[in-house]
mmCIF file of C-alpha atoms and ligand atoms in Angstrom:
data_model
loop_
_atom_site.group_PDB
_atom_site.id
_atom_site.type_symbol
_atom_site.label_atom_id
_atom_site.label_comp_id
_atom_site.label_asym_id
_atom_site.label_seq_id
_atom_site.Cartn_x
_atom_site.Cartn_y
_atom_site.Cartn_z
ATOM 1 C CA MET A 1 9.634 10.985 -20.353
ATOM 2 C CA THR A 2 8.825 8.073 -17.714
ATOM 3 C CA ARG A 3 11.625 7.702 -15.733
ATOM 4 C CA ILE A 4 10.874 5.426 -12.673
ATOM 5 C CA ILE A 5 12.782 3.628 -9.949
ATOM 6 C CA PHE A 6 11.925 0.676 -7.918
ATOM 7 C CA LEU A 7 12.372 0.303 -4.506
ATOM 8 C CA GLY A 8 11.670 -3.253 -2.474
ATOM 9 C CA ALA A 9 13.249 -5.842 -0.355
ATOM 10 C CA PRO A 10 14.800 -8.419 -2.475
ATOM 11 C CA GLY A 11 11.731 -10.860 -3.565
ATOM 12 C CA ALA A 12 9.463 -7.850 -3.354
ATOM 13 C CA GLY A 13 8.417 -8.376 -7.059
ATOM 14 C CA LYS A 14 10.511 -5.520 -8.510
ATOM 15 C CA GLY A 15 11.963 -7.530 -11.324
ATOM 16 C CA THR A 16 8.801 -8.875 -12.641
ATOM 17 C CA GLN A 17 6.705 -5.390 -12.069
ATOM 18 C CA ALA A 18 9.632 -3.560 -13.876
ATOM 19 C CA GLN A 19 9.459 -5.779 -16.995
ATOM 20 C CA THR A 20 5.985 -5.949 -17.542
ATOM 21 C CA LEU A 21 5.759 -1.945 -16.757
ATOM 22 C CA ALA A 22 9.118 -1.270 -19.439
ATOM 23 C CA GLU A 23 7.081 -3.360 -22.317
ATOM 24 C CA HIS A 24 4.114 -1.638 -21.411
ATOM 25 C CA TRP A 25 5.940 1.694 -21.674
ATOM 26 C CA LYS A 26 8.499 0.835 -24.136
ATOM 27 C CA ILE A 27 10.973 1.903 -22.727
ATOM 28 C CA PRO A 28 14.010 -0.261 -21.188
ATOM 29 C CA HIS A 29 14.174 -2.155 -18.021
ATOM 30 C CA ILE A 30 17.814 -1.363 -16.187
ATOM 31 C CA SER A 31 18.460 -4.170 -13.625
ATOM 32 C CA THR A 32 21.802 -3.644 -12.131
ATOM 33 C CA GLY A 33 21.229 -7.255 -10.499
ATOM 34 C CA ASP A 34 20.995 -8.477 -14.264
ATOM 35 C CA ILE A 35 23.626 -6.489 -15.916
ATOM 36 C CA LEU A 36 26.074 -7.666 -13.093
ATOM 37 C CA ARG A 37 25.014 -11.229 -13.249
ATOM 38 C CA SER A 38 25.695 -11.434 -16.927
ATOM 39 C CA ALA A 39 28.913 -9.508 -16.598
ATOM 40 C CA ILE A 40 29.953 -12.269 -14.037
ATOM 41 C CA LYS A 41 28.761 -14.792 -16.732
ATOM 42 C CA GLU A 42 31.082 -13.354 -19.487
ATOM 43 C CA GLN A 43 33.615 -12.632 -17.100
ATOM 44 C CA THR A 44 34.139 -9.195 -18.065
ATOM 45 C CA ALA A 45 36.384 -6.940 -15.873
ATOM 46 C CA LEU A 46 33.623 -5.640 -13.799
ATOM 47 C CA GLY A 47 32.099 -9.396 -13.681
ATOM 48 C CA VAL A 48 35.528 -10.409 -11.987
ATOM 49 C CA LYS A 49 35.518 -7.655 -9.658
ATOM 50 C CA ALA A 50 31.840 -8.090 -8.735
ATOM 51 C CA LYS A 51 31.416 -11.846 -8.276
ATOM 52 C CA SER A 52 32.231 -12.588 -5.006
ATOM 53 C CA PHE A 53 30.334 -9.545 -3.709
ATOM 54 C CA VAL A 54 27.115 -11.149 -5.475
ATOM 55 C CA ASP A 55 27.704 -14.103 -4.763
ATOM 56 C CA SER A 56 27.452 -13.704 -1.161
ATOM 57 C CA GLY A 57 25.003 -11.293 -1.447
ATOM 58 C CA GLN A 58 26.924 -7.850 -0.460
ATOM 59 C CA LEU A 59 26.791 -4.627 -2.158
ATOM 60 C CA VAL A 60 29.170 -4.432 -4.997
ATOM 61 C CA PRO A 61 31.359 -1.680 -4.643
ATOM 62 C CA SER A 62 29.537 1.709 -5.347
ATOM 63 C CA GLU A 63 32.128 3.074 -7.766
ATOM 64 C CA LEU A 64 31.496 0.084 -10.118
ATOM 65 C CA VAL A 65 27.726 0.132 -9.876
ATOM 66 C CA GLN A 66 27.919 3.885 -10.662
ATOM 67 C CA ASP A 67 30.103 4.015 -13.801
ATOM 68 C CA MET A 68 28.120 0.882 -14.769
ATOM 69 C CA VAL A 69 24.825 2.847 -14.718
ATOM 70 C CA GLU A 70 26.255 6.086 -15.790
ATOM 71 C CA GLU A 71 27.045 4.393 -19.094
ATOM 72 C CA ARG A 72 23.505 2.804 -19.300
ATOM 73 C CA LEU A 73 21.600 6.023 -18.740
ATOM 74 C CA GLN A 74 23.350 7.445 -21.837
ATOM 75 C CA LYS A 75 22.305 4.667 -24.585
ATOM 76 C CA ALA A 76 20.350 5.530 -27.073
ATOM 77 C CA ASP A 77 17.332 3.702 -26.249
ATOM 78 C CA THR A 78 16.752 5.637 -22.850
ATOM 79 C CA SER A 79 15.485 8.930 -24.906
ATOM 80 C CA SER A 80 11.883 7.835 -23.807
ATOM 81 C CA GLY A 81 13.038 7.383 -20.352
ATOM 82 C CA TRP A 82 13.819 4.001 -18.148
ATOM 83 C CA ILE A 83 12.837 1.960 -15.547
ATOM 84 C CA LEU A 84 15.723 1.372 -12.965
ATOM 85 C CA ASP A 85 15.471 -2.101 -10.767
ATOM 86 C CA GLY A 86 18.022 -2.192 -7.820
ATOM 87 C CA PHE A 87 19.446 1.188 -8.316
ATOM 88 C CA PRO A 88 20.160 2.907 -6.209
ATOM 89 C CA ARG A 89 20.629 1.142 -3.094
ATOM 90 C CA THR A 90 22.254 3.433 -0.724
ATOM 91 C CA VAL A 91 21.741 7.471 0.122
ATOM 92 C CA ASP A 92 25.222 7.601 -1.647
ATOM 93 C CA GLN A 93 23.923 5.840 -4.525
ATOM 94 C CA ALA A 94 21.076 8.043 -4.716
ATOM 95 C CA THR A 95 22.887 11.330 -4.111
ATOM 96 C CA PHE A 96 25.434 9.892 -7.275
ATOM 97 C CA LEU A 97 21.926 9.406 -9.520
ATOM 98 C CA ASP A 98 20.626 12.945 -8.604
ATOM 99 C CA ASN A 99 23.962 14.876 -9.508
ATOM 100 C CA LEU A 100 24.228 12.365 -12.482
ATOM 101 C CA LEU A 101 20.443 13.580 -13.412
ATOM 102 C CA LYS A 102 21.183 17.010 -13.054
ATOM 103 C CA LYS A 103 24.378 16.836 -15.373
ATOM 104 C CA MET A 104 22.194 15.337 -17.786
ATOM 105 C CA ASN A 105 19.767 18.041 -17.602
ATOM 106 C CA LEU A 106 16.804 15.683 -16.851
ATOM 107 C CA GLY A 107 13.976 15.937 -13.454
ATOM 108 C CA GLY A 108 14.156 13.851 -11.012
ATOM 109 C CA ALA A 109 12.279 10.340 -11.082
ATOM 110 C CA LEU A 110 9.048 8.714 -9.549
ATOM 111 C CA VAL A 111 10.324 6.297 -6.738
ATOM 112 C CA ILE A 112 7.855 3.293 -6.042
ATOM 113 C CA ASN A 113 8.489 1.657 -3.070
ATOM 114 C CA LEU A 114 6.838 -1.838 -3.546
ATOM 115 C CA ASP A 115 5.808 -2.816 0.104
ATOM 116 C CA VAL A 116 5.827 -6.620 1.292
ATOM 117 C CA PRO A 117 6.166 -8.162 4.454
ATOM 118 C CA ASP A 118 9.606 -9.671 5.555
ATOM 119 C CA ASP A 119 8.027 -13.464 6.076
ATOM 120 C CA VAL A 120 6.427 -13.334 2.710
ATOM 121 C CA VAL A 121 9.665 -12.185 0.731
ATOM 122 C CA VAL A 122 11.553 -14.770 2.124
ATOM 123 C CA GLY A 123 9.292 -17.521 1.130
ATOM 124 C CA ARG A 124 9.035 -16.036 -2.519
ATOM 125 C CA LEU A 125 12.828 -16.182 -2.516
ATOM 126 C CA LEU A 126 13.181 -19.767 -1.675
ATOM 127 C CA GLU A 127 10.757 -20.617 -4.108
ATOM 128 C CA ARG A 128 12.635 -18.652 -6.996
ATOM 129 C CA GLY A 129 15.952 -20.642 -6.315
ATOM 130 C CA ARG A 130 18.733 -18.270 -8.113
ATOM 131 C CA LYS A 131 22.345 -18.954 -7.124
ATOM 132 C CA ASP A 132 22.302 -16.119 -4.254
ATOM 133 C CA ASP A 133 18.859 -17.452 -3.050
ATOM 134 C CA THR A 134 19.912 -19.678 -0.248
ATOM 135 C CA GLU A 135 18.761 -19.027 2.989
ATOM 136 C CA GLU A 136 22.012 -17.650 4.693
ATOM 137 C CA VAL A 137 22.441 -15.146 1.871
ATOM 138 C CA ILE A 138 18.652 -14.345 1.737
ATOM 139 C CA ARG A 139 19.461 -13.351 5.328
ATOM 140 C CA ARG A 140 22.420 -11.490 4.425
ATOM 141 C CA ARG A 141 20.270 -9.594 1.673
ATOM 142 C CA LEU A 142 17.414 -8.664 3.784
ATOM 143 C CA GLU A 143 19.973 -7.313 6.813
ATOM 144 C CA ILE A 144 21.647 -5.273 4.132
ATOM 145 C CA TYR A 145 18.348 -3.729 2.343
ATOM 146 C CA ARG A 146 17.001 -2.870 5.781
ATOM 147 C CA SER A 147 20.202 -1.291 7.021
ATOM 148 C CA GLU A 148 20.855 0.542 3.349
ATOM 149 C CA THR A 149 18.391 1.041 1.191
ATOM 150 C CA THR A 150 15.458 1.336 3.535
ATOM 151 C CA PRO A 151 16.838 4.999 4.612
ATOM 152 C CA LEU A 152 15.872 5.945 0.796
ATOM 153 C CA ILE A 153 12.109 5.279 1.592
ATOM 154 C CA ASP A 154 12.602 8.776 3.550
ATOM 155 C CA TYR A 155 14.908 10.339 1.096
ATOM 156 C CA TYR A 156 12.557 10.439 -1.866
ATOM 157 C CA GLY A 157 9.428 10.813 0.401
ATOM 158 C CA GLU A 158 11.381 14.015 1.856
ATOM 159 C CA ARG A 159 11.870 14.687 -1.782
ATOM 160 C CA LYS A 160 8.287 14.191 -2.537
ATOM 161 C CA GLN A 161 9.003 11.754 -5.383
ATOM 162 C CA LEU A 162 7.700 8.352 -3.167
ATOM 163 C CA VAL A 163 4.735 6.140 -3.966
ATOM 164 C CA VAL A 164 4.091 3.076 -1.965
ATOM 165 C CA ILE A 165 2.131 0.253 -3.663
ATOM 166 C CA ASN A 166 1.365 -2.811 -1.589
ATOM 167 C CA GLY A 167 3.062 -5.317 -3.140
ATOM 168 C CA ASN A 168 1.540 -8.453 -1.001
ATOM 169 C CA GLN A 169 -1.151 -9.237 -3.742
ATOM 170 C CA SER A 170 -1.007 -10.990 -6.963
ATOM 171 C CA ALA A 171 1.268 -10.005 -9.788
ATOM 172 C CA GLU A 172 -1.813 -9.073 -11.550
ATOM 173 C CA GLU A 173 -3.453 -6.967 -9.305
ATOM 174 C CA VAL A 174 0.380 -4.819 -8.518
ATOM 175 C CA THR A 175 0.783 -4.707 -12.208
ATOM 176 C CA SER A 176 -2.795 -3.132 -12.525
ATOM 177 C CA ASN A 177 -1.887 -0.636 -9.628
ATOM 178 C CA LEU A 178 1.130 0.229 -11.225
ATOM 179 C CA LYS A 179 -0.622 1.305 -14.362
ATOM 180 C CA ASP A 180 -3.566 3.454 -12.768
ATOM 181 C CA LEU A 181 -0.744 5.124 -10.880
ATOM 182 C CA THR A 182 1.735 5.712 -13.811
ATOM 183 C CA VAL A 183 -1.504 6.887 -16.083
ATOM 184 C CA SER A 184 -2.174 9.509 -13.213
ATOM 185 C CA CYS A 185 1.236 11.082 -13.145
HETATM 186 P P1 AMP B 1 19.312 -8.010 -7.399
HETATM 187 O O1 AMP B 1 18.905 -8.675 -8.659
HETATM 188 O O2 AMP B 1 18.658 -6.501 -7.559
HETATM 189 O O3 AMP B 1 18.817 -8.449 -6.007
HETATM 190 O O4 AMP B 1 20.757 -7.637 -7.084
HETATM 191 C C1 AMP B 1 21.617 -8.664 -6.829
HETATM 192 C C2 AMP B 1 23.028 -8.568 -6.097
HETATM 193 O O5 AMP B 1 23.855 -7.734 -7.270
HETATM 194 C C3 AMP B 1 22.834 -7.883 -5.037
HETATM 195 O O6 AMP B 1 22.848 -8.822 -3.553
HETATM 196 C C4 AMP B 1 24.354 -7.258 -5.183
HETATM 197 O O7 AMP B 1 25.146 -8.241 -4.455
HETATM 198 C C5 AMP B 1 24.673 -6.788 -6.426
HETATM 199 N N1 AMP B 1 23.812 -5.260 -6.553
HETATM 200 C C6 AMP B 1 22.698 -4.862 -7.535
HETATM 201 N N2 AMP B 1 22.287 -3.787 -7.642
HETATM 202 C C7 AMP B 1 23.539 -3.280 -6.784
HETATM 203 C C8 AMP B 1 23.660 -1.712 -6.584
HETATM 204 N N3 AMP B 1 22.901 -0.684 -6.781
HETATM 205 N N4 AMP B 1 24.790 -1.550 -5.592
HETATM 206 C C9 AMP B 1 25.488 -3.007 -5.351
HETATM 207 N N5 AMP B 1 25.377 -3.764 -5.394
HETATM 208 C C10 AMP B 1 24.366 -4.248 -6.464
#
């Protein structure tokens, strides 16, 4: 079974790499941002609650995202594993995920930190042009990433689950580094 968690700032290339690897390994790419954006588009109860947070670059309340992840990880297509992209984003979410995996009798995941300097991610996000990619919202997302999500680097480092990959290379080079890594683990 392959269970991978992608960490990395917004714009680090998590989504692209997670999608490529998921196709390669034939396991689902589970992006909490994608699930939230489609819930917002379809105006589901979750989407209506999440919209203002996503639009302004703030974290959606953890209970909502945690319920969503718990439900998603129980679907049949996860039997060979999964790649999580965008979750966990806080230490509380990581603790929730640890407990959930225990409850499901699954071991921990391999955590990949895609490391990219700040000035590079801002440039990439401005080029991407998603609705929540305005300069002000980007700045807020980066601040929240620094304060809420970077503590996960220590959290998973202490648990010996963490691998750091240089994300400041071409997408092809990053993919090749990731494939080497997953083959050897
Ligand atoms: P992303 O596509 O991962 O950049 O996520 C886009 C937005 O979805 C974020 O700015 C948050 O508003 C929300 N979001 C995604 N994942 C989470 C999460 N794990 N916890 C809270 N909010 C999240």
